[in-house]
Amino acid sequence: MPLTVKRLGNLIGAELIGLDLTQSLDEATVAEVRRAWLDNLVLVIRGQDITPAQHVAFSERLGDPERGNALSHYNHPEHAEILMVTNHMINGKPSETRNTGRQWHSDLSYTLRPPMGSILHAREIPEVGGDTMFSNMYAAYETLSPAMQAFLDPLQAVHDFMNSKDMARRDPVTVEAMKQRTPPVAQPVVRVHPETGRRALYVHEAATTHIEGLTPEESRAILDFLFRHCETHEHIYRHRWQLHDIVMWDNRCVSHIALFDYSHSSPRHMLRTTLIGTPSGSVRSRGTPADLRAVAAG
Ligand code: SIN
């Protein structure tokens, strides 16, 4: 069956119709999926009642899935490539991944190899809510004035997973272990997409702490402006999940947020693979605000 691409938003999001991920895909179909993904940034494939092994197999056709990450005790027991984003109980405790992604972010932007994409499979969805919103970060860049673009183009901003509000709700022992393993990383404020060559804004409320070379006050003001700019309604696709949806997004040009518009008494169980990206950024040390002031002063 030929594939159909049905746009879901003006600037971002499309549904791919005609795929059956229980079957293996030929090279031409994989190339079509990849083309549609690059063009639409977020792809939705409905009705895919696939096993975790089939999810991994599909992911491997598009890239190289990460195996295990900082939250490895939330990886699928038989497939280290799969992170369980779930409000199920895990080992007798509520899963720490139940509040994953409550602020705008690009997955793992605070690492030296931020993922190119993520592929999420809805295995259980709440009766209402549990939506995810995706913002087009090319559009965020392209709608800035040329003067603002020229100002931002050479800048670097520091990303630190400790910045996320979610950390306060996590087990302090796990957080401390992650902190040791995951130093902050400076990333370009404007990233050039390695496949399309287009420029995209790459600052995210959950992780970006400050812009290097500016005073803390300047940095805060610019970041606050950019974070609000990325939330421009016209740049956003809001996904209302159906059971067995697959949604895949390009982390290099998309920011996303998982809305807490449901109750944890309603199960929400999603499985995510994360495709390794190209190297980007350089390590920084974790500083106090006073250190940052010194850095800004030169
Ligand atoms: C994520 O941020 O990777 C999870 C998104 C979601 O649960 O909707």
PDB file of C-alpha atoms and ligand atoms in Angstrom:
ATOM      1  CA  MET A   1       0.000   0.000   0.000  1.00  0.00           C
ATOM      2  CA  PRO A   2       1.444   3.403  -0.941  1.00  0.00           C
ATOM      3  CA  LEU A   3       2.117   5.830   1.909  1.00  0.00           C
ATOM      4  CA  THR A   4       0.047   8.969   2.303  1.00  0.00           C
ATOM      5  CA  VAL A   5       1.281  11.996   4.226  1.00  0.00           C
ATOM      6  CA  LYS A   6      -1.624  13.960   5.732  1.00  0.00           C
ATOM      7  CA  ARG A   7      -0.584  17.259   7.287  1.00  0.00           C
ATOM      8  CA  LEU A   8      -1.808  17.840  10.835  1.00  0.00           C
ATOM      9  CA  GLY A   9      -0.516  21.378  11.273  1.00  0.00           C
ATOM     10  CA  ASN A  10       0.518  24.301   9.109  1.00  0.00           C
ATOM     11  CA  LEU A  11       4.165  24.331  10.182  1.00  0.00           C
ATOM     12  CA  ILE A  12       4.672  21.033  11.982  1.00  0.00           C
ATOM     13  CA  GLY A  13       3.151  17.568  12.210  1.00  0.00           C
ATOM     14  CA  ALA A  14       1.827  15.011   9.744  1.00  0.00           C
ATOM     15  CA  GLU A  15       0.134  11.647   9.870  1.00  0.00           C
ATOM     16  CA  LEU A  16       1.682   8.848   7.862  1.00  0.00           C
ATOM     17  CA  ILE A  17      -1.023   6.532   6.532  1.00  0.00           C
ATOM     18  CA  GLY A  18      -0.378   3.083   5.046  1.00  0.00           C
ATOM     19  CA  LEU A  19       2.347   1.698   7.325  1.00  0.00           C
ATOM     20  CA  ASP A  20       2.134  -1.578   9.213  1.00  0.00           C
ATOM     21  CA  LEU A  21       5.002  -1.785  11.678  1.00  0.00           C
ATOM     22  CA  THR A  22       4.308  -5.437  12.488  1.00  0.00           C
ATOM     23  CA  GLN A  23       5.873  -6.103   9.055  1.00  0.00           C
ATOM     24  CA  SER A  24       9.433  -5.346   8.039  1.00  0.00           C
ATOM     25  CA  LEU A  25       9.771  -2.340   5.741  1.00  0.00           C
ATOM     26  CA  ASP A  26      11.613  -2.253   2.426  1.00  0.00           C
ATOM     27  CA  GLU A  27      14.334   0.321   1.757  1.00  0.00           C
ATOM     28  CA  ALA A  28      12.109   2.526  -0.410  1.00  0.00           C
ATOM     29  CA  THR A  29       9.468   2.756   2.337  1.00  0.00           C
ATOM     30  CA  VAL A  30      12.082   3.615   4.968  1.00  0.00           C
ATOM     31  CA  ALA A  31      13.387   6.371   2.657  1.00  0.00           C
ATOM     32  CA  GLU A  32       9.821   7.746   2.314  1.00  0.00           C
ATOM     33  CA  VAL A  33       9.371   7.746   6.105  1.00  0.00           C
ATOM     34  CA  ARG A  34      12.672   9.565   6.537  1.00  0.00           C
ATOM     35  CA  ARG A  35      11.745  12.177   3.898  1.00  0.00           C
ATOM     36  CA  ALA A  36       8.332  12.769   5.506  1.00  0.00           C
ATOM     37  CA  TRP A  37       9.990  13.074   8.925  1.00  0.00           C
ATOM     38  CA  LEU A  38      12.512  15.669   7.754  1.00  0.00           C
ATOM     39  CA  ASP A  39       9.751  17.641   6.015  1.00  0.00           C
ATOM     40  CA  ASN A  40       7.178  17.555   8.841  1.00  0.00           C
ATOM     41  CA  LEU A  41       9.371  17.288  11.984  1.00  0.00           C
ATOM     42  CA  VAL A  42       6.749  15.241  13.861  1.00  0.00           C
ATOM     43  CA  LEU A  43       5.153  12.126  12.379  1.00  0.00           C
ATOM     44  CA  VAL A  44       2.121  10.283  13.725  1.00  0.00           C
ATOM     45  CA  ILE A  45       1.466   6.659  12.775  1.00  0.00           C
ATOM     46  CA  ARG A  46      -1.867   5.470  14.169  1.00  0.00           C
ATOM     47  CA  GLY A  47      -3.035   2.002  15.169  1.00  0.00           C
ATOM     48  CA  GLN A  48       0.314   0.231  15.609  1.00  0.00           C
ATOM     49  CA  ASP A  49      -0.271  -2.590  18.101  1.00  0.00           C
ATOM     50  CA  ILE A  50       3.387  -3.608  18.014  1.00  0.00           C
ATOM     51  CA  THR A  51       5.587  -5.493  20.442  1.00  0.00           C
ATOM     52  CA  PRO A  52       8.583  -3.792  22.104  1.00  0.00           C
ATOM     53  CA  ALA A  53      10.835  -5.876  19.804  1.00  0.00           C
ATOM     54  CA  GLN A  54       9.000  -4.488  16.735  1.00  0.00           C
ATOM     55  CA  HIS A  55       9.335  -0.964  18.151  1.00  0.00           C
ATOM     56  CA  VAL A  56      13.101  -1.453  18.455  1.00  0.00           C
ATOM     57  CA  ALA A  57      13.297  -3.022  14.979  1.00  0.00           C
ATOM     58  CA  PHE A  58      11.469  -0.018  13.433  1.00  0.00           C
ATOM     59  CA  SER A  59      13.737   2.402  15.326  1.00  0.00           C
ATOM     60  CA  GLU A  60      16.815   0.595  14.026  1.00  0.00           C
ATOM     61  CA  ARG A  61      15.686   1.232  10.453  1.00  0.00           C
ATOM     62  CA  LEU A  62      15.839   4.979  11.106  1.00  0.00           C
ATOM     63  CA  GLY A  63      18.910   5.228  13.298  1.00  0.00           C
ATOM     64  CA  ASP A  64      20.877   3.812  16.150  1.00  0.00           C
ATOM     65  CA  PRO A  65      18.787   3.531  19.353  1.00  0.00           C
ATOM     66  CA  GLU A  66      20.497   4.354  22.641  1.00  0.00           C
ATOM     67  CA  ARG A  67      20.859   1.385  24.953  1.00  0.00           C
ATOM     68  CA  GLY A  68      20.320   2.354  28.593  1.00  0.00           C
ATOM     69  CA  ASN A  69      20.476   5.907  29.853  1.00  0.00           C
ATOM     70  CA  ALA A  70      20.745   7.840  33.088  1.00  0.00           C
ATOM     71  CA  LEU A  71      17.413   6.399  34.262  1.00  0.00           C
ATOM     72  CA  SER A  72      18.371   2.842  33.369  1.00  0.00           C
ATOM     73  CA  HIS A  73      16.160   1.243  36.029  1.00  0.00           C
ATOM     74  CA  TYR A  74      13.225   2.503  33.948  1.00  0.00           C
ATOM     75  CA  ASN A  75      14.393   0.736  30.836  1.00  0.00           C
ATOM     76  CA  HIS A  76      12.245  -2.067  29.539  1.00  0.00           C
ATOM     77  CA  PRO A  77      13.364  -5.281  31.282  1.00  0.00           C
ATOM     78  CA  GLU A  78      13.994  -7.101  27.981  1.00  0.00           C
ATOM     79  CA  HIS A  79      14.933  -4.181  25.717  1.00  0.00           C
ATOM     80  CA  ALA A  80      17.536  -1.750  27.035  1.00  0.00           C
ATOM     81  CA  GLU A  81      16.751   0.483  24.023  1.00  0.00           C
ATOM     82  CA  ILE A  82      13.326   1.306  25.475  1.00  0.00           C
ATOM     83  CA  LEU A  83      12.670   3.852  28.215  1.00  0.00           C
ATOM     84  CA  MET A  84       9.315   3.406  29.961  1.00  0.00           C
ATOM     85  CA  VAL A  85       7.610   6.784  30.402  1.00  0.00           C
ATOM     86  CA  THR A  86       4.942   5.539  32.746  1.00  0.00           C
ATOM     87  CA  ASN A  87       2.870   6.171  35.832  1.00  0.00           C
ATOM     88  CA  HIS A  88       2.803   2.454  36.637  1.00  0.00           C
ATOM     89  CA  MET A  89       4.395   1.291  39.867  1.00  0.00           C
ATOM     90  CA  ILE A  90       7.959   0.066  39.289  1.00  0.00           C
ATOM     91  CA  ASN A  91       9.617  -2.055  41.990  1.00  0.00           C
ATOM     92  CA  GLY A  92       6.744  -1.196  44.344  1.00  0.00           C
ATOM     93  CA  LYS A  93       7.157   2.592  43.925  1.00  0.00           C
ATOM     94  CA  PRO A  94       5.536   5.137  41.571  1.00  0.00           C
ATOM     95  CA  SER A  95       7.795   5.425  38.529  1.00  0.00           C
ATOM     96  CA  GLU A  96       9.982   8.536  38.486  1.00  0.00           C
ATOM     97  CA  THR A  97       9.324   8.813  34.758  1.00  0.00           C
ATOM     98  CA  ARG A  98       5.638   9.588  35.389  1.00  0.00           C
ATOM     99  CA  ASN A  99       6.441  13.316  35.263  1.00  0.00           C
ATOM    100  CA  THR A 100       8.921  13.199  32.376  1.00  0.00           C
ATOM    101  CA  GLY A 101       8.938  16.214  30.105  1.00  0.00           C
ATOM    102  CA  ARG A 102       6.680  18.640  31.978  1.00  0.00           C
ATOM    103  CA  GLN A 103       8.660  21.635  30.664  1.00  0.00           C
ATOM    104  CA  TRP A 104       9.652  22.426  27.081  1.00  0.00           C
ATOM    105  CA  HIS A 105      12.738  20.425  26.164  1.00  0.00           C
ATOM    106  CA  SER A 106      14.653  18.564  23.505  1.00  0.00           C
ATOM    107  CA  ASP A 107      15.543  15.093  24.782  1.00  0.00           C
ATOM    108  CA  LEU A 108      18.981  14.900  26.432  1.00  0.00           C
ATOM    109  CA  SER A 109      20.125  18.310  25.125  1.00  0.00           C
ATOM    110  CA  TYR A 110      22.485  18.364  28.130  1.00  0.00           C
ATOM    111  CA  THR A 111      24.643  15.585  26.636  1.00  0.00           C
ATOM    112  CA  LEU A 112      27.478  15.681  24.127  1.00  0.00           C
ATOM    113  CA  ARG A 113      25.541  13.580  21.629  1.00  0.00           C
ATOM    114  CA  PRO A 114      21.967  14.855  21.804  1.00  0.00           C
ATOM    115  CA  PRO A 115      19.614  12.403  20.113  1.00  0.00           C
ATOM    116  CA  MET A 116      18.481  13.002  16.564  1.00  0.00           C
ATOM    117  CA  GLY A 117      15.000  11.711  17.244  1.00  0.00           C
ATOM    118  CA  SER A 118      12.657   9.927  19.625  1.00  0.00           C
ATOM    119  CA  ILE A 119       9.918   7.410  18.851  1.00  0.00           C
ATOM    120  CA  LEU A 120       7.101   7.078  21.408  1.00  0.00           C
ATOM    121  CA  HIS A 121       4.501   4.293  21.424  1.00  0.00           C
ATOM    122  CA  ALA A 122       1.262   4.766  23.407  1.00  0.00           C
ATOM    123  CA  ARG A 123       0.522   1.471  25.183  1.00  0.00           C
ATOM    124  CA  GLU A 124      -1.984   2.877  27.701  1.00  0.00           C
ATOM    125  CA  ILE A 125      -3.519   6.326  27.617  1.00  0.00           C
ATOM    126  CA  PRO A 126      -5.611   8.195  30.178  1.00  0.00           C
ATOM    127  CA  GLU A 127      -9.337   8.553  29.630  1.00  0.00           C
ATOM    128  CA  VAL A 128      -8.789  12.259  29.017  1.00  0.00           C
ATOM    129  CA  GLY A 129      -5.668  14.359  28.549  1.00  0.00           C
ATOM    130  CA  GLY A 130      -2.028  13.292  28.602  1.00  0.00           C
ATOM    131  CA  ASP A 131      -1.416  15.333  25.432  1.00  0.00           C
ATOM    132  CA  THR A 132       2.039  16.232  24.124  1.00  0.00           C
ATOM    133  CA  MET A 133       2.844  19.519  22.357  1.00  0.00           C
ATOM    134  CA  PHE A 134       5.612  19.991  19.808  1.00  0.00           C
ATOM    135  CA  SER A 135       7.099  23.304  18.674  1.00  0.00           C
ATOM    136  CA  ASN A 136       8.869  23.966  15.375  1.00  0.00           C
ATOM    137  CA  MET A 137      12.265  25.430  16.297  1.00  0.00           C
ATOM    138  CA  TYR A 138      13.134  26.315  12.679  1.00  0.00           C
ATOM    139  CA  ALA A 139      10.081  28.564  12.726  1.00  0.00           C
ATOM    140  CA  ALA A 140      11.145  29.971  16.096  1.00  0.00           C
ATOM    141  CA  TYR A 141      14.477  31.009  14.549  1.00  0.00           C
ATOM    142  CA  GLU A 142      13.120  32.147  11.201  1.00  0.00           C
ATOM    143  CA  THR A 143      10.518  34.467  12.745  1.00  0.00           C
ATOM    144  CA  LEU A 144      13.150  36.425  14.702  1.00  0.00           C
ATOM    145  CA  SER A 145      14.390  39.689  13.209  1.00  0.00           C
ATOM    146  CA  PRO A 146      17.616  39.487  11.165  1.00  0.00           C
ATOM    147  CA  ALA A 147      19.300  41.606  13.884  1.00  0.00           C
ATOM    148  CA  MET A 148      18.278  39.128  16.636  1.00  0.00           C
ATOM    149  CA  GLN A 149      19.331  36.180  14.466  1.00  0.00           C
ATOM    150  CA  ALA A 150      22.771  37.766  13.912  1.00  0.00           C
ATOM    151  CA  PHE A 151      23.114  38.394  17.661  1.00  0.00           C
ATOM    152  CA  LEU A 152      22.198  34.787  18.568  1.00  0.00           C
ATOM    153  CA  ASP A 153      24.045  32.948  15.767  1.00  0.00           C
ATOM    154  CA  PRO A 154      27.519  32.828  17.414  1.00  0.00           C
ATOM    155  CA  LEU A 155      26.329  32.309  21.009  1.00  0.00           C
ATOM    156  CA  GLN A 156      26.534  29.209  23.191  1.00  0.00           C
ATOM    157  CA  ALA A 157      24.144  28.344  26.012  1.00  0.00           C
ATOM    158  CA  VAL A 158      24.671  25.924  28.872  1.00  0.00           C
ATOM    159  CA  HIS A 159      22.273  22.973  29.302  1.00  0.00           C
ATOM    160  CA  ASP A 160      22.060  21.146  32.619  1.00  0.00           C
ATOM    161  CA  PHE A 161      19.569  18.392  33.464  1.00  0.00           C
ATOM    162  CA  MET A 162      19.590  19.731  37.082  1.00  0.00           C
ATOM    163  CA  ASN A 163      17.707  22.804  35.817  1.00  0.00           C
ATOM    164  CA  SER A 164      14.518  20.800  35.300  1.00  0.00           C
ATOM    165  CA  LYS A 165      11.746  21.308  37.886  1.00  0.00           C
ATOM    166  CA  ASP A 166      11.261  17.545  37.745  1.00  0.00           C
ATOM    167  CA  MET A 167      14.490  16.995  39.731  1.00  0.00           C
ATOM    168  CA  ALA A 168      12.852  18.214  42.946  1.00  0.00           C
ATOM    169  CA  ARG A 169      10.357  15.328  42.669  1.00  0.00           C
ATOM    170  CA  ARG A 170      12.965  12.625  42.031  1.00  0.00           C
ATOM    171  CA  ASP A 171      14.785  10.354  44.431  1.00  0.00           C
ATOM    172  CA  PRO A 172      17.753  12.434  45.744  1.00  0.00           C
ATOM    173  CA  VAL A 173      20.141   9.459  45.579  1.00  0.00           C
ATOM    174  CA  THR A 174      19.393   8.870  41.884  1.00  0.00           C
ATOM    175  CA  VAL A 175      19.633  12.595  41.176  1.00  0.00           C
ATOM    176  CA  GLU A 176      23.044  12.792  42.871  1.00  0.00           C
ATOM    177  CA  ALA A 177      24.327   9.833  40.815  1.00  0.00           C
ATOM    178  CA  MET A 178      23.061  11.462  37.603  1.00  0.00           C
ATOM    179  CA  LYS A 179      24.652  14.755  38.653  1.00  0.00           C
ATOM    180  CA  GLN A 180      28.066  13.121  38.962  1.00  0.00           C
ATOM    181  CA  ARG A 181      27.731  11.402  35.598  1.00  0.00           C
ATOM    182  CA  THR A 182      26.201  14.291  33.663  1.00  0.00           C
ATOM    183  CA  PRO A 183      28.064  17.624  33.777  1.00  0.00           C
ATOM    184  CA  PRO A 184      26.509  20.665  32.090  1.00  0.00           C
ATOM    185  CA  VAL A 185      27.175  21.051  28.370  1.00  0.00           C
ATOM    186  CA  ALA A 186      27.399  24.242  26.279  1.00  0.00           C
ATOM    187  CA  GLN A 187      25.436  23.961  23.032  1.00  0.00           C
ATOM    188  CA  PRO A 188      25.047  26.463  20.167  1.00  0.00           C
ATOM    189  CA  VAL A 189      22.007  28.685  20.714  1.00  0.00           C
ATOM    190  CA  VAL A 190      21.295  28.196  17.014  1.00  0.00           C
ATOM    191  CA  ARG A 191      21.958  24.696  15.682  1.00  0.00           C
ATOM    192  CA  VAL A 192      22.440  23.920  12.026  1.00  0.00           C
ATOM    193  CA  HIS A 193      20.468  20.763  11.305  1.00  0.00           C
ATOM    194  CA  PRO A 194      23.008  18.220  10.025  1.00  0.00           C
ATOM    195  CA  GLU A 195      20.637  16.803   7.381  1.00  0.00           C
ATOM    196  CA  THR A 196      18.590  19.772   6.161  1.00  0.00           C
ATOM    197  CA  GLY A 197      21.196  22.520   6.711  1.00  0.00           C
ATOM    198  CA  ARG A 198      18.436  24.731   8.191  1.00  0.00           C
ATOM    199  CA  ARG A 199      18.987  26.788  11.340  1.00  0.00           C
ATOM    200  CA  ALA A 200      16.902  26.033  14.416  1.00  0.00           C
ATOM    201  CA  LEU A 201      16.786  27.657  17.830  1.00  0.00           C
ATOM    202  CA  TYR A 202      18.202  25.254  20.403  1.00  0.00           C
ATOM    203  CA  VAL A 203      17.314  26.614  23.851  1.00  0.00           C
ATOM    204  CA  HIS A 204      14.839  24.778  26.078  1.00  0.00           C
ATOM    205  CA  GLU A 205      13.217  25.871  29.307  1.00  0.00           C
ATOM    206  CA  ALA A 206      13.815  22.542  31.099  1.00  0.00           C
ATOM    207  CA  ALA A 207      17.574  22.476  30.564  1.00  0.00           C
ATOM    208  CA  THR A 208      19.060  25.781  29.390  1.00  0.00           C
ATOM    209  CA  THR A 209      20.503  27.664  32.363  1.00  0.00           C
ATOM    210  CA  HIS A 210      22.276  30.641  30.776  1.00  0.00           C
ATOM    211  CA  ILE A 211      23.865  32.089  27.663  1.00  0.00           C
ATOM    212  CA  GLU A 212      27.612  32.360  27.875  1.00  0.00           C
ATOM    213  CA  GLY A 213      29.240  35.779  27.619  1.00  0.00           C
ATOM    214  CA  LEU A 214      26.196  37.697  28.901  1.00  0.00           C
ATOM    215  CA  THR A 215      25.565  38.926  32.430  1.00  0.00           C
ATOM    216  CA  PRO A 216      23.081  36.763  34.359  1.00  0.00           C
ATOM    217  CA  GLU A 217      20.477  39.544  33.991  1.00  0.00           C
ATOM    218  CA  GLU A 218      20.987  39.827  30.218  1.00  0.00           C
ATOM    219  CA  SER A 219      20.972  36.066  29.838  1.00  0.00           C
ATOM    220  CA  ARG A 220      17.742  35.685  31.875  1.00  0.00           C
ATOM    221  CA  ALA A 221      15.963  38.383  29.864  1.00  0.00           C
ATOM    222  CA  ILE A 222      16.999  36.947  26.489  1.00  0.00           C
ATOM    223  CA  LEU A 223      16.199  33.351  27.491  1.00  0.00           C
ATOM    224  CA  ASP A 224      12.818  34.306  28.916  1.00  0.00           C
ATOM    225  CA  PHE A 225      12.017  36.075  25.656  1.00  0.00           C
ATOM    226  CA  LEU A 226      13.182  33.076  23.592  1.00  0.00           C
ATOM    227  CA  PHE A 227      11.299  30.531  25.724  1.00  0.00           C
ATOM    228  CA  ARG A 228       8.054  32.505  25.263  1.00  0.00           C
ATOM    229  CA  HIS A 229       8.794  32.953  21.546  1.00  0.00           C
ATOM    230  CA  CYS A 230       9.131  29.131  21.168  1.00  0.00           C
ATOM    231  CA  GLU A 231       5.619  28.770  22.576  1.00  0.00           C
ATOM    232  CA  THR A 232       4.085  30.801  19.733  1.00  0.00           C
ATOM    233  CA  HIS A 233       0.787  28.996  19.065  1.00  0.00           C
ATOM    234  CA  GLU A 234       1.223  29.048  15.298  1.00  0.00           C
ATOM    235  CA  HIS A 235       4.470  27.017  15.591  1.00  0.00           C
ATOM    236  CA  ILE A 236       2.896  24.232  17.638  1.00  0.00           C
ATOM    237  CA  TYR A 237       1.255  20.871  16.988  1.00  0.00           C
ATOM    238  CA  ARG A 238      -0.686  19.416  19.954  1.00  0.00           C
ATOM    239  CA  HIS A 239      -1.017  15.664  19.874  1.00  0.00           C
ATOM    240  CA  ARG A 240      -4.069  14.027  21.498  1.00  0.00           C
ATOM    241  CA  TRP A 241      -3.027  10.441  21.962  1.00  0.00           C
ATOM    242  CA  GLN A 242      -4.974   7.410  20.767  1.00  0.00           C
ATOM    243  CA  LEU A 243      -4.088   3.907  21.872  1.00  0.00           C
ATOM    244  CA  HIS A 244      -1.201   2.478  19.819  1.00  0.00           C
ATOM    245  CA  ASP A 245      -0.185   5.755  18.259  1.00  0.00           C
ATOM    246  CA  ILE A 246       3.457   6.012  17.358  1.00  0.00           C
ATOM    247  CA  VAL A 247       4.727   9.589  17.424  1.00  0.00           C
ATOM    248  CA  MET A 248       8.256  10.372  16.296  1.00  0.00           C
ATOM    249  CA  TRP A 249       9.921  13.766  16.535  1.00  0.00           C
ATOM    250  CA  ASP A 250      13.197  15.264  15.357  1.00  0.00           C
ATOM    251  CA  ASN A 251      14.984  16.548  18.474  1.00  0.00           C
ATOM    252  CA  ARG A 252      17.303  18.745  16.394  1.00  0.00           C
ATOM    253  CA  CYS A 253      14.519  21.102  15.337  1.00  0.00           C
ATOM    254  CA  VAL A 254      11.621  20.355  17.719  1.00  0.00           C
ATOM    255  CA  SER A 255      11.013  21.236  21.360  1.00  0.00           C
ATOM    256  CA  HIS A 256       8.263  19.350  23.185  1.00  0.00           C
ATOM    257  CA  ILE A 257       6.324  19.246  26.444  1.00  0.00           C
ATOM    258  CA  ALA A 258       4.213  16.489  28.035  1.00  0.00           C
ATOM    259  CA  LEU A 259       1.151  18.135  29.595  1.00  0.00           C
ATOM    260  CA  PHE A 260      -0.075  17.060  33.005  1.00  0.00           C
ATOM    261  CA  ASP A 261      -3.697  17.460  31.993  1.00  0.00           C
ATOM    262  CA  TYR A 262      -4.777  14.109  33.465  1.00  0.00           C
ATOM    263  CA  SER A 263      -4.769  12.256  36.753  1.00  0.00           C
ATOM    264  CA  HIS A 264      -2.181   9.681  37.831  1.00  0.00           C
ATOM    265  CA  SER A 265      -5.095   7.485  38.912  1.00  0.00           C
ATOM    266  CA  SER A 266      -5.511   6.962  35.156  1.00  0.00           C
ATOM    267  CA  PRO A 267      -2.703   4.806  33.688  1.00  0.00           C
ATOM    268  CA  ARG A 268      -0.453   6.375  31.053  1.00  0.00           C
ATOM    269  CA  HIS A 269       2.186   3.991  29.750  1.00  0.00           C
ATOM    270  CA  MET A 270       4.431   5.007  26.872  1.00  0.00           C
ATOM    271  CA  LEU A 271       7.532   3.329  25.491  1.00  0.00           C
ATOM    272  CA  ARG A 272      10.280   5.473  23.981  1.00  0.00           C
ATOM    273  CA  THR A 273      13.293   4.720  21.867  1.00  0.00           C
ATOM    274  CA  THR A 274      15.826   7.495  21.426  1.00  0.00           C
ATOM    275  CA  LEU A 275      18.026   7.614  18.316  1.00  0.00           C
ATOM    276  CA  ILE A 276      21.636   8.668  18.807  1.00  0.00           C
ATOM    277  CA  GLY A 277      22.568  11.965  17.132  1.00  0.00           C
ATOM    278  CA  THR A 278      25.749  13.648  15.979  1.00  0.00           C
ATOM    279  CA  PRO A 279      28.253  15.074  18.501  1.00  0.00           C
ATOM    280  CA  SER A 280      27.442  18.604  19.676  1.00  0.00           C
ATOM    281  CA  GLY A 281      28.596  20.851  22.500  1.00  0.00           C
ATOM    282  CA  SER A 282      31.380  20.893  25.069  1.00  0.00           C
ATOM    283  CA  VAL A 283      31.489  20.152  28.791  1.00  0.00           C
ATOM    284  CA  ARG A 284      31.271  22.923  31.394  1.00  0.00           C
ATOM    285  CA  SER A 285      31.561  22.773  35.169  1.00  0.00           C
ATOM    286  CA  ARG A 286      28.505  23.254  37.320  1.00  0.00           C
ATOM    287  CA  GLY A 287      28.697  26.804  38.709  1.00  0.00           C
ATOM    288  CA  THR A 288      26.969  28.853  41.353  1.00  0.00           C
ATOM    289  CA  PRO A 289      25.260  32.098  40.266  1.00  0.00           C
ATOM    290  CA  ALA A 290      28.357  33.948  41.566  1.00  0.00           C
ATOM    291  CA  ASP A 291      30.600  31.844  39.308  1.00  0.00           C
ATOM    292  CA  LEU A 292      28.326  32.590  36.384  1.00  0.00           C
ATOM    293  CA  ARG A 293      28.603  36.324  37.074  1.00  0.00           C
ATOM    294  CA  ALA A 294      32.412  35.962  36.965  1.00  0.00           C
ATOM    295  CA  VAL A 295      32.192  34.025  33.682  1.00  0.00           C
ATOM    296  CA  ALA A 296      29.957  36.705  32.209  1.00  0.00           C
ATOM    297  CA  ALA A 297      32.366  39.443  33.296  1.00  0.00           C
ATOM    298  CA  GLY A 298      35.072  37.643  31.346  1.00  0.00           C
TER     299      GLY A 298
HETATM  300  C1  SIN B   1       9.126  12.790  26.526  1.00  0.00           C
HETATM  301  O1  SIN B   1       9.338  13.961  26.810  1.00  0.00           O
HETATM  302  O2  SIN B   1       9.972  12.120  25.946  1.00  0.00           O
HETATM  303  C2  SIN B   1       7.801  12.152  26.873  1.00  0.00           C
HETATM  304  C3  SIN B   1       6.683  12.774  26.152  1.00  0.00           C
HETATM  305  C4  SIN B   1       5.352  12.254  26.621  1.00  0.00           C
HETATM  306  O3  SIN B   1       5.309  11.450  27.563  1.00  0.00           O
HETATM  307  O4  SIN B   1       4.351  12.652  26.046  1.00  0.00           O
END
